[in-house]
Short mmCIF file of C-alpha atoms in Angstrom, two decimals:
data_model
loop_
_atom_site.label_atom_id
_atom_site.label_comp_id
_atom_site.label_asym_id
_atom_site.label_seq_id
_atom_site.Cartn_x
_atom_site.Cartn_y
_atom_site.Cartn_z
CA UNK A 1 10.36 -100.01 7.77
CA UNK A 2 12.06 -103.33 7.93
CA UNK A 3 15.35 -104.15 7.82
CA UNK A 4 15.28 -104.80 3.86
CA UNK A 5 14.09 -101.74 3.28
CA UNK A 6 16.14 -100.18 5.95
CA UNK A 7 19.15 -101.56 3.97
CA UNK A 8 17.55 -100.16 0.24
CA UNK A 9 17.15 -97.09 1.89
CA UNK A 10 20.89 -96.85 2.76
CA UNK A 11 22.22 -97.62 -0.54
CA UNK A 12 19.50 -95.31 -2.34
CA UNK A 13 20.54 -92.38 0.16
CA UNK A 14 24.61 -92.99 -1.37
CA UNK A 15 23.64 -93.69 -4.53
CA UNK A 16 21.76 -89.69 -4.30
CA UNK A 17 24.80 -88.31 -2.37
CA UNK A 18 26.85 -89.50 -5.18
CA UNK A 19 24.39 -88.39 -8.18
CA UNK A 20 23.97 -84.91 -6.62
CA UNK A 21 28.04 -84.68 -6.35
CA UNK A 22 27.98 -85.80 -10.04
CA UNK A 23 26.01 -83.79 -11.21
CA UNK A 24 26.63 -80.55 -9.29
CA UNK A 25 23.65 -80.28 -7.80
CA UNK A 26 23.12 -76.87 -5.75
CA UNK A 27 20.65 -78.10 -2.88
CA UNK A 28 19.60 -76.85 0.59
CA UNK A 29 20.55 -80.35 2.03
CA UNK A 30 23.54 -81.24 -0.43
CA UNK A 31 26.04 -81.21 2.26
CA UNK A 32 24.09 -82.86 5.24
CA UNK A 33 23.09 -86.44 5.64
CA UNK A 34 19.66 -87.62 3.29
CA UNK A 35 17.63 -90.06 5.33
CA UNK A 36 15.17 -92.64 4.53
CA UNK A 37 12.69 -89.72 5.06
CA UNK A 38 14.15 -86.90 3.45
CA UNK A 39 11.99 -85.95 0.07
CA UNK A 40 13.28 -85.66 -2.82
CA UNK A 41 11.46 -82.86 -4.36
CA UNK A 42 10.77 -80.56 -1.48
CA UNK A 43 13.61 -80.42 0.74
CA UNK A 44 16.18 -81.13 -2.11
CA UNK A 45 14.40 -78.69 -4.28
CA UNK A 46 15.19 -81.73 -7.42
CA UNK A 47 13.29 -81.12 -10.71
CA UNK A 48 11.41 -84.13 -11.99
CA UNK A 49 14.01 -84.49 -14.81
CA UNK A 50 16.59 -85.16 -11.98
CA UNK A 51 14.38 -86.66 -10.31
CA UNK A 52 13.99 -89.27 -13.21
CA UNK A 53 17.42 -89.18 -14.20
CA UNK A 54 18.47 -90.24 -10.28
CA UNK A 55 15.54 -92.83 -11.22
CA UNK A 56 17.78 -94.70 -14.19
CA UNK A 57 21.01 -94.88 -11.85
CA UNK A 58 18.82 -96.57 -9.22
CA UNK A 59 17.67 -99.01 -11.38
CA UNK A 60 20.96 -100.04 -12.58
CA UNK A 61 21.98 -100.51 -9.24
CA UNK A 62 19.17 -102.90 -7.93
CA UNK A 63 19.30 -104.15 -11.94
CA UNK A 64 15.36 -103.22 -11.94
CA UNK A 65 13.41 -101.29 -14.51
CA UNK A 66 10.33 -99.29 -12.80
CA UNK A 67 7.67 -98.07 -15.22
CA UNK A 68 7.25 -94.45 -15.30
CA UNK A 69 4.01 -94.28 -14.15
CA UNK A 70 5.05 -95.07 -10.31
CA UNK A 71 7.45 -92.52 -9.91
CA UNK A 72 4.38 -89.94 -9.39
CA UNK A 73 3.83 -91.62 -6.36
CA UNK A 74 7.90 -91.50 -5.07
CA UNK A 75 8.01 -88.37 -2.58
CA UNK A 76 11.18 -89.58 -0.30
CA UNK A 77 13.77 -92.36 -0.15
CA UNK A 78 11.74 -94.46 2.06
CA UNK A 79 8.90 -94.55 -0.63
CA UNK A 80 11.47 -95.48 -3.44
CA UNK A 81 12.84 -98.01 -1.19
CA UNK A 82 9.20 -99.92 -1.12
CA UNK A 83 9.41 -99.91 -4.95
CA UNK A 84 12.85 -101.13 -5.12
CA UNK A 85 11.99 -103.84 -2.98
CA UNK A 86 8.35 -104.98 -4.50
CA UNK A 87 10.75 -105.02 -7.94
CA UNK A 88 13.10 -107.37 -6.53
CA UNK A 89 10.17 -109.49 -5.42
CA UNK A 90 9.09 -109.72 -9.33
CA UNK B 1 -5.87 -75.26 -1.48
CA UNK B 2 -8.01 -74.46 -4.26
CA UNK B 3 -7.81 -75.51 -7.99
CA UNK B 4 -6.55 -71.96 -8.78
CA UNK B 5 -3.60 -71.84 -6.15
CA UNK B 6 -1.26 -73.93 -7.88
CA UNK B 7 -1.06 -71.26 -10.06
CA UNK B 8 0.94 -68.89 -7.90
CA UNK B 9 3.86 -71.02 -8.32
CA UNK B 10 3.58 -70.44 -12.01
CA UNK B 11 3.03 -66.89 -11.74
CA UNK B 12 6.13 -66.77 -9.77
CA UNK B 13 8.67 -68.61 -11.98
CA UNK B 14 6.99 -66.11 -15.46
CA UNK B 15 7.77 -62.75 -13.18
CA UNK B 16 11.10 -64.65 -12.64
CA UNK B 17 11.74 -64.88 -16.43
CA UNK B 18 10.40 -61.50 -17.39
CA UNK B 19 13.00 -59.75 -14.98
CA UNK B 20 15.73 -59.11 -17.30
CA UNK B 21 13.00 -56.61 -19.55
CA UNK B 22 11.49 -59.54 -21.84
CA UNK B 23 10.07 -62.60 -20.81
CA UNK B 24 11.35 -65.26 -23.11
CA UNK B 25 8.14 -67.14 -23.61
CA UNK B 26 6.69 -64.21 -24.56
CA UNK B 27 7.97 -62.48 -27.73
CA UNK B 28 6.17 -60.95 -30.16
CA UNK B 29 7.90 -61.19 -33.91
CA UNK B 30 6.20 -58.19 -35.26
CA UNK B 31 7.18 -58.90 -38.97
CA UNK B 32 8.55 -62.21 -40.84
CA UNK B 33 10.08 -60.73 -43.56
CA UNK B 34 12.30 -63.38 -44.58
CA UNK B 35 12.84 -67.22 -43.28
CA UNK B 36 16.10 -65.89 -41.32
CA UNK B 37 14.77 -62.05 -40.86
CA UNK B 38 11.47 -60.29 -38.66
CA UNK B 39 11.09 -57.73 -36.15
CA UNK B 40 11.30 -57.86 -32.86
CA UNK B 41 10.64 -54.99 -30.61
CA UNK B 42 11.28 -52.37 -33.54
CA UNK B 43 14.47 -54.24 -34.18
CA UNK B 44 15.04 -55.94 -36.81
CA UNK B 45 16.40 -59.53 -35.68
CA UNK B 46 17.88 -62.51 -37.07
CA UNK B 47 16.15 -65.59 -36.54
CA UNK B 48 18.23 -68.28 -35.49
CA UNK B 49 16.04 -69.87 -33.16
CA UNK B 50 13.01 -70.71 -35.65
CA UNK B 51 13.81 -75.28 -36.91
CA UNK B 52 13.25 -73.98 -40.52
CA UNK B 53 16.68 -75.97 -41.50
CA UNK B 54 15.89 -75.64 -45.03
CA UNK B 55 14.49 -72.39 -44.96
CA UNK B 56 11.50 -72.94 -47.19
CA UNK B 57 8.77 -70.67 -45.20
CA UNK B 58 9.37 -68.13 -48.16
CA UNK B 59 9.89 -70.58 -50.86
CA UNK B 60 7.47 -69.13 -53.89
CA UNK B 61 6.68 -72.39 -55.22
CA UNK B 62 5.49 -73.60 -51.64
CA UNK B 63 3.45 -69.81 -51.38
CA UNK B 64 1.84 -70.30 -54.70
CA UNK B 65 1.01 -73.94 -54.08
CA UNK B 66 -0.44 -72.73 -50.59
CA UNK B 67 -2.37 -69.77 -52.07
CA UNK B 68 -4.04 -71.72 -55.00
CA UNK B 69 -4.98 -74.44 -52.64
CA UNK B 70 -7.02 -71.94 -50.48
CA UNK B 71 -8.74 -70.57 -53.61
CA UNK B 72 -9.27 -73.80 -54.79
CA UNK B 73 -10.44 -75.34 -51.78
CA UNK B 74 -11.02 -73.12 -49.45
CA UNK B 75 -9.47 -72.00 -45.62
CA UNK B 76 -9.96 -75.01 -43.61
CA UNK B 77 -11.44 -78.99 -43.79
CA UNK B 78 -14.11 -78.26 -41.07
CA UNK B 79 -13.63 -81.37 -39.81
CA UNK B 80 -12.03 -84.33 -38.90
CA UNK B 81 -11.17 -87.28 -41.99
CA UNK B 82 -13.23 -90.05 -40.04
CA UNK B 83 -16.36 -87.61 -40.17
CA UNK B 84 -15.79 -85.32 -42.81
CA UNK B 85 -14.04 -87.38 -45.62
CA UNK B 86 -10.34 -86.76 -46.89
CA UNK B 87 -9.56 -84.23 -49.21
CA UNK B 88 -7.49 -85.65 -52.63
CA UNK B 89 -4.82 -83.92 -51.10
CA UNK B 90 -4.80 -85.80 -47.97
CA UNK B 91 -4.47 -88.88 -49.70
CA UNK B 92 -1.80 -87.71 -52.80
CA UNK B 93 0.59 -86.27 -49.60
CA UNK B 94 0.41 -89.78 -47.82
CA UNK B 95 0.98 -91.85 -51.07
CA UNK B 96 4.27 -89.23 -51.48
CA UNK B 97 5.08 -89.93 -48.00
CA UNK B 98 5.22 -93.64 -48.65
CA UNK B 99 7.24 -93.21 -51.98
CA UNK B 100 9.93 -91.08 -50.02
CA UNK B 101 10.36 -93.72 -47.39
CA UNK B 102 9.90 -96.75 -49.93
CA UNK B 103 7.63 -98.08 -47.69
CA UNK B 104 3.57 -99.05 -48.68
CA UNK B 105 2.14 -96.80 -45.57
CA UNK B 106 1.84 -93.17 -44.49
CA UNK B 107 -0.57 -91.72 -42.60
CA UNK B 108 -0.82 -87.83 -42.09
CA UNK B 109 -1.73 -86.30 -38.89
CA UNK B 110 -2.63 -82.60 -37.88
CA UNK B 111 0.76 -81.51 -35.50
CA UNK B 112 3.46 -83.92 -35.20
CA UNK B 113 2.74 -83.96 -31.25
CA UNK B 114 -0.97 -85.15 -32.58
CA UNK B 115 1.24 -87.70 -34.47
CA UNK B 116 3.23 -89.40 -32.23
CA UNK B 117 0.23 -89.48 -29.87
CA UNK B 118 -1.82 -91.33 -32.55
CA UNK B 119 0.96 -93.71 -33.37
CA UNK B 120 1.59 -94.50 -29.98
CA UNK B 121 -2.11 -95.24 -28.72
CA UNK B 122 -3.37 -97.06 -31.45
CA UNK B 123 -0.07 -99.20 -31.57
CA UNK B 124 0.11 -99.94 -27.88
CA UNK B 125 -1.97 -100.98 -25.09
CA UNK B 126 -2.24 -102.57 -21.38
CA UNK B 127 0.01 -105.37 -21.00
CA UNK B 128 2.27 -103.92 -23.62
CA UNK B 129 5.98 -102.48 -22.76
CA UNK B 130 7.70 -99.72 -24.40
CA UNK B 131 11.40 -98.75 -24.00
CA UNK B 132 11.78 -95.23 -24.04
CA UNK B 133 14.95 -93.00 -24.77
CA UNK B 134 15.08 -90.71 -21.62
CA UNK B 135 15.65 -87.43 -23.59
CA UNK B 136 12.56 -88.35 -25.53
CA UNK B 137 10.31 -85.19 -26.52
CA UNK B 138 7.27 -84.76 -24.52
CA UNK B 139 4.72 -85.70 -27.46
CA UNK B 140 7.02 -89.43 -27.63
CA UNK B 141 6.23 -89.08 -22.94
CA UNK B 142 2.66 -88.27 -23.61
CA UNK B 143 1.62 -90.85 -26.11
CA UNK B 144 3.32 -93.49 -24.50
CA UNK B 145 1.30 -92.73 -21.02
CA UNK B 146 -1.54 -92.23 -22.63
CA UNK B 147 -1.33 -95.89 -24.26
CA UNK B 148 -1.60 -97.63 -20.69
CA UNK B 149 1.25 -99.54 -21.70
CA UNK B 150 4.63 -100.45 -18.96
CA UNK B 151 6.98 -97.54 -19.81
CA UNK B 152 10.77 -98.16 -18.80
CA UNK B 153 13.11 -95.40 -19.66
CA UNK B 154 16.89 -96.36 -21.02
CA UNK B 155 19.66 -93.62 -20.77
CA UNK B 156 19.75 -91.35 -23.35
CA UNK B 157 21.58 -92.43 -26.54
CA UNK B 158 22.94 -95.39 -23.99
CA UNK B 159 23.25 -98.78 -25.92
CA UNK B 160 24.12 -100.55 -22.88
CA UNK B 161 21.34 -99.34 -20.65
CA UNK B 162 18.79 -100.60 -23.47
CA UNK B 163 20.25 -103.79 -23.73
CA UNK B 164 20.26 -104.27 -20.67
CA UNK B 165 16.65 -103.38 -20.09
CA UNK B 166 15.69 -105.24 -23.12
CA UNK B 167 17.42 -108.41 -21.33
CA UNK B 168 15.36 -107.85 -18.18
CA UNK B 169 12.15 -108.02 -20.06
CA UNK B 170 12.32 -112.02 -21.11
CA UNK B 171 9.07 -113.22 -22.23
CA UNK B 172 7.38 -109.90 -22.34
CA UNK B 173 10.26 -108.84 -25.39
CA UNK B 174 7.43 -110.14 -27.64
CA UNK B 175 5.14 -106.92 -27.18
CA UNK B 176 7.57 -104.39 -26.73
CA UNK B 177 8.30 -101.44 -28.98
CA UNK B 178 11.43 -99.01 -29.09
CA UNK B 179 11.12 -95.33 -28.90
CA UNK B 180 13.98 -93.04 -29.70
CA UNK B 181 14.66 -89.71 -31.92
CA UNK B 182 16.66 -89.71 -35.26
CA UNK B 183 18.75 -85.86 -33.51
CA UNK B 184 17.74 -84.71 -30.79
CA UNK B 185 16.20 -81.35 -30.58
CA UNK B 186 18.50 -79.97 -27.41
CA UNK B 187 21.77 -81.08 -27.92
CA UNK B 188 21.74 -81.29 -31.76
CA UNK B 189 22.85 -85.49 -31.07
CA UNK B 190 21.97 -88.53 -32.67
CA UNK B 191 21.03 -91.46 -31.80
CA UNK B 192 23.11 -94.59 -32.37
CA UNK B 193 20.38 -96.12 -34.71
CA UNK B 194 22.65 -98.74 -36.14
CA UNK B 195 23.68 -100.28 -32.38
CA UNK B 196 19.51 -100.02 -31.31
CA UNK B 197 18.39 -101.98 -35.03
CA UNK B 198 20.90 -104.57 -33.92
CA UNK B 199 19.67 -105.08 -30.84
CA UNK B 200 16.13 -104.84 -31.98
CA UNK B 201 16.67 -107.97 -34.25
CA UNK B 202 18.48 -109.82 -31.69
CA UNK B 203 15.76 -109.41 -29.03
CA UNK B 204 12.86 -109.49 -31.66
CA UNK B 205 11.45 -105.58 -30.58
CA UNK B 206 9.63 -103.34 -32.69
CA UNK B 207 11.45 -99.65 -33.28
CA UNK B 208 9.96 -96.77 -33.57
CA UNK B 209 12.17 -93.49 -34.77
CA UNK B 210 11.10 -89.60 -34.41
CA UNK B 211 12.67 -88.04 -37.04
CA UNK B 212 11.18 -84.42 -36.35
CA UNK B 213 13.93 -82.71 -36.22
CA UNK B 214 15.96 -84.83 -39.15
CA UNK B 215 13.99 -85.07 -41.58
CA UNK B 216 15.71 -82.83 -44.60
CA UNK B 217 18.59 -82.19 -42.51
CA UNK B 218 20.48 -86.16 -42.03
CA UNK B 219 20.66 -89.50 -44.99
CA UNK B 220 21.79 -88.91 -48.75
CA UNK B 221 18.25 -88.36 -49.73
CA UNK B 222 17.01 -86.71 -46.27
CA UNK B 223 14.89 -89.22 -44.79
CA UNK B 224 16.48 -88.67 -41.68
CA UNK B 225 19.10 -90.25 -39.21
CA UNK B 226 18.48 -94.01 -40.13
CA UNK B 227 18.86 -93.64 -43.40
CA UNK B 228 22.19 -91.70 -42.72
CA UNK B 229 23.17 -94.51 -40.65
CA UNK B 230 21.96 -97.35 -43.04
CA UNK B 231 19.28 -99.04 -41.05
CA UNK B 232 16.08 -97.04 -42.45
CA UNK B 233 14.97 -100.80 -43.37
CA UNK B 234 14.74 -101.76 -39.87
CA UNK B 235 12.55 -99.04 -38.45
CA UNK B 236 9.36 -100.42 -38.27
CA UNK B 237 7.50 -97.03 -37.54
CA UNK B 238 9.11 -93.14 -38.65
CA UNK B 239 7.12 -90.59 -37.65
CA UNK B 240 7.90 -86.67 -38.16
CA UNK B 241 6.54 -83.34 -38.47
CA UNK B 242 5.90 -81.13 -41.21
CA UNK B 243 6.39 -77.82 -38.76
CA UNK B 244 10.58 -77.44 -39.19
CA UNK B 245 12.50 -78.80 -42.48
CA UNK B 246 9.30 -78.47 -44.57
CA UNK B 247 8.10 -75.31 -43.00
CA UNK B 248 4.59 -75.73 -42.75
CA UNK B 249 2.28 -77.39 -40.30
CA UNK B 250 1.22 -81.31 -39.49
CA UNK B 251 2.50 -84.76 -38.55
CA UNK B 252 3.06 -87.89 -40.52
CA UNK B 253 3.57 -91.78 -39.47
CA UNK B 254 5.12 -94.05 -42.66
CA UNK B 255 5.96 -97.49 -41.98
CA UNK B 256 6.40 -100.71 -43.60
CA UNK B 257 3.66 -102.54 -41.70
CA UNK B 258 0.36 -102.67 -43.00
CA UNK B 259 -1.33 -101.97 -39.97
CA UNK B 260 -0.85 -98.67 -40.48
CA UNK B 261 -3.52 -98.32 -42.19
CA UNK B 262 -6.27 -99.54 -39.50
CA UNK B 263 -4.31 -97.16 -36.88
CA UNK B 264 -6.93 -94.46 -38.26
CA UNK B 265 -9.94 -96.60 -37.20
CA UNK B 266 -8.37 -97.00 -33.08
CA UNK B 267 -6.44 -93.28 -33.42
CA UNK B 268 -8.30 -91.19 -31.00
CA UNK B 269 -6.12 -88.06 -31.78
CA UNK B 270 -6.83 -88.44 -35.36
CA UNK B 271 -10.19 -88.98 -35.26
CA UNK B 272 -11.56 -86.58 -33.15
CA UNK B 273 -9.49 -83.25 -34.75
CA UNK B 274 -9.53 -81.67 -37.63
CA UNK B 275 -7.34 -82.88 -40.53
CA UNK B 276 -4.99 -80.24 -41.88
CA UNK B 277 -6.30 -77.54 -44.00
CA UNK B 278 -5.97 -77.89 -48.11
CA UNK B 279 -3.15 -74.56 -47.68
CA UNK B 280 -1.31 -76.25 -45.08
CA UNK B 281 -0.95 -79.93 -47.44
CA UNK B 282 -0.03 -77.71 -50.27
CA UNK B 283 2.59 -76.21 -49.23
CA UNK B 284 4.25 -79.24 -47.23
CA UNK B 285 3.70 -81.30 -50.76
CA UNK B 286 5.89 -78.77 -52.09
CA UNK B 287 8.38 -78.50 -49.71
CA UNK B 288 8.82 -82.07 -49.90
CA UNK B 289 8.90 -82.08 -53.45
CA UNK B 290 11.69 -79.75 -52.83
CA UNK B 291 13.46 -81.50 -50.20
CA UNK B 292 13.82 -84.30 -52.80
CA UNK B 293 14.97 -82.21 -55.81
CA UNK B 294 17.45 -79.47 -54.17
CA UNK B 295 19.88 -81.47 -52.04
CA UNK B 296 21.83 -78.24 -52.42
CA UNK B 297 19.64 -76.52 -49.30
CA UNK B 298 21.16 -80.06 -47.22
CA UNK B 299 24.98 -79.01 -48.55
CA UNK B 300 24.38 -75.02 -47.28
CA UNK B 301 22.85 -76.04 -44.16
CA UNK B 302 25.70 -78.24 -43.29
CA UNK B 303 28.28 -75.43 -44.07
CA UNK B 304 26.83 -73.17 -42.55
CA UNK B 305 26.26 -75.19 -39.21
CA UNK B 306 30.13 -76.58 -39.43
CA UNK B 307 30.75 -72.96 -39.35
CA UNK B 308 28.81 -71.60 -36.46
CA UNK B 309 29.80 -74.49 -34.33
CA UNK B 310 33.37 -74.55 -34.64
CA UNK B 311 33.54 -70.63 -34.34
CA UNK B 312 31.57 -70.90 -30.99
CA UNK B 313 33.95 -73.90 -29.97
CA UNK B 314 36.78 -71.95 -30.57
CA UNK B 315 35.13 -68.81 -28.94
CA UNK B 316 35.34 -71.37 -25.88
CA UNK B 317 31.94 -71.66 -25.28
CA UNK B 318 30.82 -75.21 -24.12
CA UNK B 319 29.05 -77.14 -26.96
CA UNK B 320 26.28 -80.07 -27.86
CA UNK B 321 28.23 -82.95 -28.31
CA UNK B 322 28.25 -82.93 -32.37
CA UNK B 323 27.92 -80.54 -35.07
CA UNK B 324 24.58 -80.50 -36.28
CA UNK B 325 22.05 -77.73 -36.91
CA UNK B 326 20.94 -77.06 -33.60
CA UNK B 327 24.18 -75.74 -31.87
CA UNK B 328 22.99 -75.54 -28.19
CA UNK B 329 25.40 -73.95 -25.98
CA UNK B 330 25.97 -74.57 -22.44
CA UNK B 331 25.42 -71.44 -19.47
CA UNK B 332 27.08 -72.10 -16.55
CA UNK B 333 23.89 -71.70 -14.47
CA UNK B 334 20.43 -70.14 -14.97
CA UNK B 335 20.34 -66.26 -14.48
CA UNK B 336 23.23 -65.90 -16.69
CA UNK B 337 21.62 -68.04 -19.67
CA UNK B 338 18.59 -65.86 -19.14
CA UNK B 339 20.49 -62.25 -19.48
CA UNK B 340 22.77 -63.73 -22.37
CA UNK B 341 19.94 -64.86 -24.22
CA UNK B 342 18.62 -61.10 -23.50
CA UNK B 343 21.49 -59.28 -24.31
CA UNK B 344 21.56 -61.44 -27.88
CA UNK B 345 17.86 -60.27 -28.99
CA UNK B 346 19.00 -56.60 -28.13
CA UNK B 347 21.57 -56.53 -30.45
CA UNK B 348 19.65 -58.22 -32.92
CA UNK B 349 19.70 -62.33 -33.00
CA UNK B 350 17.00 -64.41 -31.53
CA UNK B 351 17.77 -67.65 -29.93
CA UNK B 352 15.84 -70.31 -28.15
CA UNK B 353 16.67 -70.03 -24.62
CA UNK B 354 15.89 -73.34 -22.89
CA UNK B 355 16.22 -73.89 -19.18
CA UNK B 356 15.40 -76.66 -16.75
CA UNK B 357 13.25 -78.96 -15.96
CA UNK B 358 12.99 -79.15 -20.14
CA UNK B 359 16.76 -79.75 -20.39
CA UNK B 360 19.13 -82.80 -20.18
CA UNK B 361 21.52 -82.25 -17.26
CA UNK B 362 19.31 -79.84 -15.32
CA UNK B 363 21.60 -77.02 -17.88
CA UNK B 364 20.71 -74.32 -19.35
CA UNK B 365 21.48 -73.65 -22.68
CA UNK B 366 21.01 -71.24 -25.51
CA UNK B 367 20.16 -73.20 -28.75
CA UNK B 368 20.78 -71.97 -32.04
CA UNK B 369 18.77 -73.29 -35.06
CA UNK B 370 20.77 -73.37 -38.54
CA UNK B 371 18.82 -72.74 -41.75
CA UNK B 372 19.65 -73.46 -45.31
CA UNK B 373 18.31 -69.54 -45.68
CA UNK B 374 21.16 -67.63 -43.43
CA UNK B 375 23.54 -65.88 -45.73
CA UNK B 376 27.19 -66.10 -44.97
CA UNK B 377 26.67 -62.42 -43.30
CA UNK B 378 23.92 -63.42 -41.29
CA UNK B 379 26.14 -65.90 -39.44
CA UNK B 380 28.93 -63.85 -39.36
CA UNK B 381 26.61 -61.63 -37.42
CA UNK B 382 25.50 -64.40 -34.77
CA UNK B 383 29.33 -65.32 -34.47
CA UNK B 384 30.06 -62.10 -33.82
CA UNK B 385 27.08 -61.19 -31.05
CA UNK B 386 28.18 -64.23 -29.08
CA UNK B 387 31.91 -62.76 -29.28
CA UNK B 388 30.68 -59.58 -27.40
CA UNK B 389 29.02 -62.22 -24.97
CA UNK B 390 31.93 -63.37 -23.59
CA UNK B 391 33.77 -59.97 -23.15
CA UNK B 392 30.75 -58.20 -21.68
#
């Protein structure tokens, strides 16, 4: 991961802190630190519809719009972070 | 793992729903005996839960068109249009389309989920771009994969969000179409239609409107949400469903652009299916015929879902964001939607109970459907079932 992505990663890991806050959220790793690594499904047991919903707040963020058909591939933060960053590159 | 393992997971999360003594996806409605009345378990049960807003599944005028169509022409078409030929009916149902939406084009598809996936596919493509409400019904999801076109999601019902995305798009504005809903089918909401047609002139998009669930129910004449809103002239592309308001079966596409009319040559999904049977055109030419001529069911349906929804507001439940026929209310978290929405077919009122991932908010809600057909007693009834919800 370089540092670009390192940095994307940080904000996307606040930016979920803050949407599962929002949104009352009840998962296993609410309370402890998300990492570049942590997955988004599996460990914080999201449904895709969070999932996608997370999706739109990131891309107001970065001011990106990411076609739906690349979130099947989006496991963890680090992942999202690549597609953030090939976005910005657009 | 094999092919058949992921199906554990599935088999898990059914047991899950079936442990309160009836698994929600899976009741049986032993009798219909009215559009707001059947059987359920030996019970008898009202039906609140059913998108018949109008109530016509009874009507005898839609019955006896229905029943003289199948002993005219038979049970079924065999076949698809493309193959087959059209029935007279086919072809009399989309010219009364067109005439209801004053527009030159209708097409008529099998199920309205057949319909938005034929509008969607033949009208977009690779190197195309579609903006897509994020609430959007699965059918509007589907077609709009299946088109290989670049599909970017806006916030539900979010004006800014679109505009935003729209502004993002630059050159590529030029091939992009606009998919919302007139209500939406969870909440009961609308869509701001007037704010979206002004920003589709200004960026010079195409707009496409799904007005399945508002058809017969929103606009002076009941053409749905944009007409109630004023901007039915700017919707390039209304598509809709014959399977609530009109109480039959089938999906339609009417539109001012005269492509419509090749879309059945490039249309895989109405191609390759059957077109609707000669029973099932019958009775939806009737029930349109009487969605135009009774605007009376419109005025009952709206009193009656005024009613229910400020008697569950003031019963403190939390609501949908506007009154509308579907009245969804909000459970607090999962297991208690689930036994509410048992305890209310017990005593005699079926609801649609509709949990996550299929719900905005990751919520759960129980959503009630309002039909021009419940008597004053009948919602009395519901009002009073979810009053012994919240002392139980």
């Amino acid at each position: 991961m370089n540092s670009s992505t390192e940095s994307i990663s940080d904000q996307l890991a606040e930016l979920l802190t803050q949407y599962l806050k929002q949104n009352w959220v009840k998962s296993p790793l609410s309370n402890k630190l998300i990492t570049a690594s942590t997955n988004m499904v599996t460990e914080l047991q999201l449904d895709s519809f969070q999932v996608m919903e997370y999706m739109l707040e990131v891309e107001d963020h970065f001011d990106i719009t990411v076609d739906l058909e690349s979130l099947s591939n989006i496991h963890t933060i680090e992942d999202l972070a690549g597609v953030v960053a090939a976005a910005h590159q657009e | 793992m094999s092919l058949l393992d992921k199906f554990a997971a599935v088999k898990e999360t059914k047991n899950a729903l079936g442990c309160t003594g009836q698994d929600p996806t899976a009741v049986v409605f032993d009798t219909i005996d009215t559009a707001t009345l059947g059987t359920v378990n030996g019970r008898k049960t009202i039906l609140a839960g059913t998108n018949n807003y109008l109530g016509l599944t009874f009507d005898p005028a839609c019955i006896a068109a229905g029943v003289e169509a199948l002993e005219t022409f038979g049970s079924g078409t065999t076949g698809s249009r493309m193959a087959n030929g059209s029935y007279a009916a086919h072809i009399a149902l989309e010219r009364e389309l067109a005439d209801f939406y004053q527009c030159p084009n209708a097409g008529v598809f099998s199920t309205g989920y057949a319909a938005n996936l034929g509008v969607l596919t033949a009208l977009l493509g690779s190197g195309d771009v579609v903006l897509l409400d994020s609430d959007a019904h699965a059918s509007l999801y589907d077609g709009c994969r299946m088109s290989g076109a670049d599909v970017f999601r806006f916030k539900h019902n979010d004006v800014q969000s679109l505009e935003k995305r729209l502004k993002r798009l630059e050159t590529r504005a030029n091939r992009c179409l606009i998919v919302t809903e007139g209500m939406y089918s969870v909440l009961g909401d609308c869509a701001p239609l007037a704010e979206i047609s002004e920003l589709k002139q200004r960026f010079g998009v195409l707009l496409l409107v799904d007005e399945a669930h508002s058809l017969g129910v929103y606009g002076e004449h009941g053409r749905g949400v944009a007409e109630a809103q004023g901007v039915l002239d700017q919707v390039d592309f209304t598509v809709g469903t014959f399977s609530k308001s009109l109480g039959a079966m089938g999906g339609f596409c009417a539109s001012r652009h005269e492509v419509l009319g090749l879309f059945r040559y490039v249309s895989r999904p109405f191609i390759f299916t059957a077109s609707p049977s000669p029973s099932v055109i019958a009775t939806t030419r009737e029930a349109l015929r009487q969605l135009r001529s009774r605007p009376e069911l419109r005025n009952t349906l709206w009193a009656s879902a005024r009613r229910l929804y400020s008697s569950l507001q003031g019963l403190g439940y939390e609501l949908g964001p506007e009154v509308s026929p579907v009245i969804a209310v909000r459970f607090r978290d999962r297991d208690t939607a689930l036994s509410s929405w048992y305890q209310l077919l017990k005593s005699g009122v079926y609801v649609n109970l509709m949990l996550p991932p299929a719900t905005p908010g990751g919520a759960s809600f129980l959503r009630c459907s309002v039909s021009a057909a419940h008597t004053d007693e009948q919602i009395s009834t519901i009002i009073e079932k979810f009053t012994e919800l919240k002392v139980t």
